[in-house]
CSV table of C-alpha atoms (C1' of nucleotides) in Angstrom, one decimal:
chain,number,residue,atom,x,y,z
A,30,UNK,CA,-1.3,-9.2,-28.7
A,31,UNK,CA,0.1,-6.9,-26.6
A,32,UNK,CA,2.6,-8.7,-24.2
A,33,UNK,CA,1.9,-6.0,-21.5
A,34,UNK,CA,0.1,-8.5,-19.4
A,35,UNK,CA,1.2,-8.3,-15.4
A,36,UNK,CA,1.9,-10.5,-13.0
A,37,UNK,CA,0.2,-10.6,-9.6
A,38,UNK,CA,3.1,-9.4,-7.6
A,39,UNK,CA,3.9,-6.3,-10.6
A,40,UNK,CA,-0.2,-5.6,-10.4
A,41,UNK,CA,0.7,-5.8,-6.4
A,42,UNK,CA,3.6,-3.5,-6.4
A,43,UNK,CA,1.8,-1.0,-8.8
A,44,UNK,CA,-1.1,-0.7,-6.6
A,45,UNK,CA,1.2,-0.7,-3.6
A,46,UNK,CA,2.6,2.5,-5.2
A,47,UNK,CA,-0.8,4.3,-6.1
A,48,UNK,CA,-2.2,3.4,-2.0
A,49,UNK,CA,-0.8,6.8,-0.8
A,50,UNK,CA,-3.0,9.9,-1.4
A,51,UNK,CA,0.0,12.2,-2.4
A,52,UNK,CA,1.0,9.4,-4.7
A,53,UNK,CA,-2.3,9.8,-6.8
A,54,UNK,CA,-2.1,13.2,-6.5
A,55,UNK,CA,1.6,13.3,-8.2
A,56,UNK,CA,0.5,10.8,-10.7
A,57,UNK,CA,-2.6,13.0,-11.5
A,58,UNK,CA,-0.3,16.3,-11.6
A,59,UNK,CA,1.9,14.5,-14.0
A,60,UNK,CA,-1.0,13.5,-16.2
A,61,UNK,CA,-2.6,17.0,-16.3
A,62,UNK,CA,0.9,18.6,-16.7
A,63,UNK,CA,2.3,15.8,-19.1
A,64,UNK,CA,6.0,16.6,-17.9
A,65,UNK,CA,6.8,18.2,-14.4
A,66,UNK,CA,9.5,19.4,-12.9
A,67,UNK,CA,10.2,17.8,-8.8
A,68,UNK,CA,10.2,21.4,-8.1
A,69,UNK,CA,6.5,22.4,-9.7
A,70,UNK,CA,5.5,19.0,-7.3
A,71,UNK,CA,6.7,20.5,-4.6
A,72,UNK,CA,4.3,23.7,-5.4
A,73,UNK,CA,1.4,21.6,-5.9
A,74,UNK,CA,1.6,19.4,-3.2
A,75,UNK,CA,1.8,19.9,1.0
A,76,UNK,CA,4.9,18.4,1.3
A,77,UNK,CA,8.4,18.8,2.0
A,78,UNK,CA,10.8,18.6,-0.9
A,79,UNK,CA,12.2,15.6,0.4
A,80,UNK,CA,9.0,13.8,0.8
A,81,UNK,CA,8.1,14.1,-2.9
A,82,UNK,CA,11.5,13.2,-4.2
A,83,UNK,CA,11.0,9.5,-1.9
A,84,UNK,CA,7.5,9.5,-3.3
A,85,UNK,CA,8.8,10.2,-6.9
A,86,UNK,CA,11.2,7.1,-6.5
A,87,UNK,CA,8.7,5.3,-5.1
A,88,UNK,CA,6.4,5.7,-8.4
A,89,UNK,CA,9.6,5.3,-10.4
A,90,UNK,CA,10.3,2.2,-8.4
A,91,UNK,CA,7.1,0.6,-9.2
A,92,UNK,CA,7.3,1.5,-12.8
A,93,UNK,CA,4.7,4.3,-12.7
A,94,UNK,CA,6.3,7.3,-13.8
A,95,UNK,CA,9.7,8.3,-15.3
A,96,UNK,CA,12.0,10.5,-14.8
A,97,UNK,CA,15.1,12.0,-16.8
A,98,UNK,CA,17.8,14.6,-15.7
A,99,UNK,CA,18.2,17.8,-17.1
A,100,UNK,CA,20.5,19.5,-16.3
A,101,UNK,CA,19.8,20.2,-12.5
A,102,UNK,CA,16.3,18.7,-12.7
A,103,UNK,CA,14.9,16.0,-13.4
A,104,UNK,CA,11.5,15.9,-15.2
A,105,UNK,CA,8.9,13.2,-14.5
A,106,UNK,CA,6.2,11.7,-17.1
A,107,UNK,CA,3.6,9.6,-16.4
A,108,UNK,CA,4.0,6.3,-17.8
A,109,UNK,CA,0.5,5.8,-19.4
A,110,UNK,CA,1.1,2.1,-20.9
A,111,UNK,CA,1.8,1.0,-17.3
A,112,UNK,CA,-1.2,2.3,-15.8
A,113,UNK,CA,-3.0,1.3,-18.7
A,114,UNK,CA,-2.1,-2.3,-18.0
A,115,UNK,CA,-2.5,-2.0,-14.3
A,116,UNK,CA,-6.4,-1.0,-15.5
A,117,UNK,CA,-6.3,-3.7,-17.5
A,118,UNK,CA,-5.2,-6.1,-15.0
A,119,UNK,CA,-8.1,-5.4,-12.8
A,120,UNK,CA,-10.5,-5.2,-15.3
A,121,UNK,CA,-9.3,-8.8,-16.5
A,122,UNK,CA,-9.3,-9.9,-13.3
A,123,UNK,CA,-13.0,-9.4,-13.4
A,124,UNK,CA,-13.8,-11.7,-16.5
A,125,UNK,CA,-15.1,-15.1,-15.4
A,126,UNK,CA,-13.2,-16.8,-18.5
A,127,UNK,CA,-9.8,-16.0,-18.6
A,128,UNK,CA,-6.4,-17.6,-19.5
A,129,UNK,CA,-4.0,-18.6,-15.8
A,130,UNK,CA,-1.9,-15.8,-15.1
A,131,UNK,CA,1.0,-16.3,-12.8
B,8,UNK,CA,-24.5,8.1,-15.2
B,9,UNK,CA,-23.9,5.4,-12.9
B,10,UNK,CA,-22.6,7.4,-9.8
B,11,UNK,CA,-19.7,5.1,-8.8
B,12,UNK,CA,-16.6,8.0,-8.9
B,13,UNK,CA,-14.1,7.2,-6.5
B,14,UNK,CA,-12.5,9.9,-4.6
B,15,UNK,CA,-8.9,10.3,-5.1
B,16,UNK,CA,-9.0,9.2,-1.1
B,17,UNK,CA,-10.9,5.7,-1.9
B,18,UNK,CA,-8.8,4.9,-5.0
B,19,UNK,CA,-5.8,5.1,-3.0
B,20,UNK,CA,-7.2,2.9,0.2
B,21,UNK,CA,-8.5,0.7,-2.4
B,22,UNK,CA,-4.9,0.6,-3.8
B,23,UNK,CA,-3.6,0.2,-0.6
B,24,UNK,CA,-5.4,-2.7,0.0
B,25,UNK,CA,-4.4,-3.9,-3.0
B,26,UNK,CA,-0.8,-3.1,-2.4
B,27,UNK,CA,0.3,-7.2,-0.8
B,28,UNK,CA,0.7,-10.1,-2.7
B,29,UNK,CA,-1.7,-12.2,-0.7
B,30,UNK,CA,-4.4,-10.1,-0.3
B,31,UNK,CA,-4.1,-9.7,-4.5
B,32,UNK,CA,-4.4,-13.4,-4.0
B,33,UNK,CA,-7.2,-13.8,-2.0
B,34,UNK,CA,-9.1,-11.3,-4.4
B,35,UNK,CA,-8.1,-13.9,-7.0
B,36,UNK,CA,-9.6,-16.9,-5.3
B,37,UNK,CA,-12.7,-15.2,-4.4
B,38,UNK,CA,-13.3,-14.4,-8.0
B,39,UNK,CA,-12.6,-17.7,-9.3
B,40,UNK,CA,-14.4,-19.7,-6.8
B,41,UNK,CA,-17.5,-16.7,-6.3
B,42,UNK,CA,-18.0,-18.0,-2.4
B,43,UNK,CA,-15.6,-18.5,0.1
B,44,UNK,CA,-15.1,-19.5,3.6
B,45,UNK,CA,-12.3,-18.2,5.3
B,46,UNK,CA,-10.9,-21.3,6.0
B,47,UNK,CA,-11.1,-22.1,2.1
B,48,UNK,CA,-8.5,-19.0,1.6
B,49,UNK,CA,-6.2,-20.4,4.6
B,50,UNK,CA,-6.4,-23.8,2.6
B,51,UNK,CA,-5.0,-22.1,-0.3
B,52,UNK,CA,-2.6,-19.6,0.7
B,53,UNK,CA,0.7,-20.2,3.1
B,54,UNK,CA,-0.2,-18.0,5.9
B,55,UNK,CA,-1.5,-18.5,9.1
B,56,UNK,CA,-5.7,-18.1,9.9
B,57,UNK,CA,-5.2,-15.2,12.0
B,58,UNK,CA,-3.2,-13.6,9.4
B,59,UNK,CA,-5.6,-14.3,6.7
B,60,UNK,CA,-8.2,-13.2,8.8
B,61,UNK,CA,-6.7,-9.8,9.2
B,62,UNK,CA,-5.8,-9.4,5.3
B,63,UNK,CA,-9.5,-10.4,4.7
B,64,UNK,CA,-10.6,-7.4,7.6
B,65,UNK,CA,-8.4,-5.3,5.3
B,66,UNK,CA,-10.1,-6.2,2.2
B,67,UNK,CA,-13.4,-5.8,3.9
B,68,UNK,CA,-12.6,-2.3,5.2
B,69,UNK,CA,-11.5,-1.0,2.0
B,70,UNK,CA,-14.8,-2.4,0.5
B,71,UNK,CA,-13.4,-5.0,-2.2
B,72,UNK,CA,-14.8,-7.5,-0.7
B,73,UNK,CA,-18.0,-8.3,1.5
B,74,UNK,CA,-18.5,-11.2,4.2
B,75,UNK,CA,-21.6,-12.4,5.6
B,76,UNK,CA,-21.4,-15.0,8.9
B,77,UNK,CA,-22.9,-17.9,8.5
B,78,UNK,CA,-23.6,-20.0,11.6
B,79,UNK,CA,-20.2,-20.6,12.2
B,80,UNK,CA,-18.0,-19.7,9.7
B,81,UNK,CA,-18.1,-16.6,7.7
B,82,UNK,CA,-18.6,-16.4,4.0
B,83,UNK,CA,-17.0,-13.9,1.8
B,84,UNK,CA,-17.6,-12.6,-1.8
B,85,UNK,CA,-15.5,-10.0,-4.4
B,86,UNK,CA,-17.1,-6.9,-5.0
B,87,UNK,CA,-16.8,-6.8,-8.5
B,88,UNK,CA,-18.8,-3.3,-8.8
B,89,UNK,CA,-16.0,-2.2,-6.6
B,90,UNK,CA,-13.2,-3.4,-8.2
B,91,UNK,CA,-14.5,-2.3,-11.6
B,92,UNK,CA,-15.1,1.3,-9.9
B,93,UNK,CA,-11.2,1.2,-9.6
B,94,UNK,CA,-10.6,-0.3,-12.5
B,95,UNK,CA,-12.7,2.3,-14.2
B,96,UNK,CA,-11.3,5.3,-12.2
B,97,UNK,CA,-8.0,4.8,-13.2
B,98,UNK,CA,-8.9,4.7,-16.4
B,99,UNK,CA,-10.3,7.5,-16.2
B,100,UNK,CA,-7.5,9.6,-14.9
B,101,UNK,CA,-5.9,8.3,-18.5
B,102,UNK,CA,-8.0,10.2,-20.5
B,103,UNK,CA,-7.5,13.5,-20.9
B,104,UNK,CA,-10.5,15.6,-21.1
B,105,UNK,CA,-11.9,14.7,-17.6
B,106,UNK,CA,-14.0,17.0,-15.5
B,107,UNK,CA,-12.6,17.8,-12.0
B,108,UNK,CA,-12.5,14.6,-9.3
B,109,UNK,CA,-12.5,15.8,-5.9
C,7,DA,C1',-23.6,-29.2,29.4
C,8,DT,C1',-19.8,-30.5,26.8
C,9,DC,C1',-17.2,-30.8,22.8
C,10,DA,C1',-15.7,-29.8,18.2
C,11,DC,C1',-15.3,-26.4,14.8
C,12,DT,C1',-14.7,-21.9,12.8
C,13,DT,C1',-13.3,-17.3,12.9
C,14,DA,C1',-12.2,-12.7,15.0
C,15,DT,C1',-9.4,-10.4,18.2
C,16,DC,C1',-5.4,-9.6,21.4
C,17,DG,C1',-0.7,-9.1,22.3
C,18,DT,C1',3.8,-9.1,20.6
C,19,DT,C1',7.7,-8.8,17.6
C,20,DG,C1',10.4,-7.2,13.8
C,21,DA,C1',10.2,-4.7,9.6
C,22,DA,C1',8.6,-1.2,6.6
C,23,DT,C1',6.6,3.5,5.8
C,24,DT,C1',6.2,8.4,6.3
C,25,DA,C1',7.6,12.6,7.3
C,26,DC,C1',11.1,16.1,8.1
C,27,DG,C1',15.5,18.8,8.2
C,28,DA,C1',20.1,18.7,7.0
C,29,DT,C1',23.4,17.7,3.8
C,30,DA,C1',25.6,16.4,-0.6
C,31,DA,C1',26.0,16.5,-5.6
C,32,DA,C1',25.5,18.4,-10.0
C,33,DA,C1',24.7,22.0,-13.3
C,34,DA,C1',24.3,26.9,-14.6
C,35,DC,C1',25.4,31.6,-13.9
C,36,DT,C1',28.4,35.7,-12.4
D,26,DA,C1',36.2,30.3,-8.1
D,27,DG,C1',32.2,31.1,-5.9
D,28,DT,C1',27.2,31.3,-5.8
D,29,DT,C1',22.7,29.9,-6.8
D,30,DT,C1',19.4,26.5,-8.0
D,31,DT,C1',17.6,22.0,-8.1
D,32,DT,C1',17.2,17.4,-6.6
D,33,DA,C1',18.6,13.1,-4.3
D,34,DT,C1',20.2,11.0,-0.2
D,35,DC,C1',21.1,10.5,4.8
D,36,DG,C1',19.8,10.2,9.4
D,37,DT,C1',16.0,10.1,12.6
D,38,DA,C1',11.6,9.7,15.0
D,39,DA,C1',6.9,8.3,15.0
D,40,DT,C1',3.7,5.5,13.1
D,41,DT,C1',1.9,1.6,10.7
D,42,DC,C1',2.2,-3.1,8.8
D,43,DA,C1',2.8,-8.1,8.7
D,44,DA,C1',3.1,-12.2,10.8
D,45,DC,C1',2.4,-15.4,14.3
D,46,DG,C1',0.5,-18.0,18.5
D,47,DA,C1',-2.8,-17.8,21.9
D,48,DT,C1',-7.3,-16.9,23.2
D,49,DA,C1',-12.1,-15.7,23.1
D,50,DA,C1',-16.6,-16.0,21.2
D,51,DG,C1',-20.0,-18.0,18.5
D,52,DT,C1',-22.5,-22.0,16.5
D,53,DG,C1',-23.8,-26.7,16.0
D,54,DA,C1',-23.7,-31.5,17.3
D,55,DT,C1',-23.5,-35.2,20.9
DNA sequence: ATCACTTATCGTTGAATTACGATAAAAACT
DNA sequence: AGTTTTTATCGTAATTCAACGATAAGTGAT
């Protein structure tokens, strides 16, 4: 057993997170680039650096991606258990026989 | 091949969708109960029709869902090819050897 | 034809989201 | 100390969302 079962409002609150196209494509940057600078975001993306940093925190927020300082940047990872689970979730969801979740 | 790829674009509506506790709950009770009337789904949740009938229009528009009318009352079912697409999709974006997704 | 029932839509309100530029804060360099 | 670099935060405007009650529109029964 795993323990990394969700509930419906952290499964809501992830998907939340990931219903913005510049989300997905940050959290697919991160997963191509395995660790990114906000900076090389900002490069990829369309965007203003301010708008990535709020939608950074907003994948931080929702447990998507992390980010630690160094230095003056701060590098962001992909958290690959969490939207592992989150795959999970749905995919659970879709099983007839399954176990109450709350 | 089964030719069900999401675009980044469709992940992220149906994410969005997603994104509210009661329309995560309203998924839920469609795939427990298989039919529903949308009456059914304002019996079970605390929200008024109209608002139900607008998360349901939601769920509709992002394609999770499907509802046919009947006389009367409109039925609705889960689009579990849908909602395994997702599921899929961001499972996909895990692994790392991936071709290119629009 | 009228009535009851069911659901979608309209109109409205308040809250949240999205985007941006400007600014602040922290670290590294000269 | 001052400058540069990098990022987070603030303030703001425009848009969208969420919720509700009221209403309309459709069907079926009396």
């Amino acid at each position: 057993m795993m323990e990394s079962d969700l509930t419906a409002l952290d499964a809501a609150r992830m998907c939340k997170a990931l219903g913005h196209p510049a989300r997905i494509g940050i959290l697919r940057q991160l997963l191509r680039e395995e660790r990114c600078i906000c900076g090389r975001i900002v490069e990829v993306l369309p965007l203003a650096q301010s708008t990535v940093s709020q939608h950074l925190k907003v994948l931080k927020d929702a447990g998507l991606i992390s980010g630690e300082v160094e230095g003056p940047r701060t590098c962001y990872c992909a958290d690959r258990q969490r939207l592992a689970a989150l795959a999970a979730a749905l995919s659970a969801m879709l099983s007839p026989c399954r176990e109450e979740q709350r």
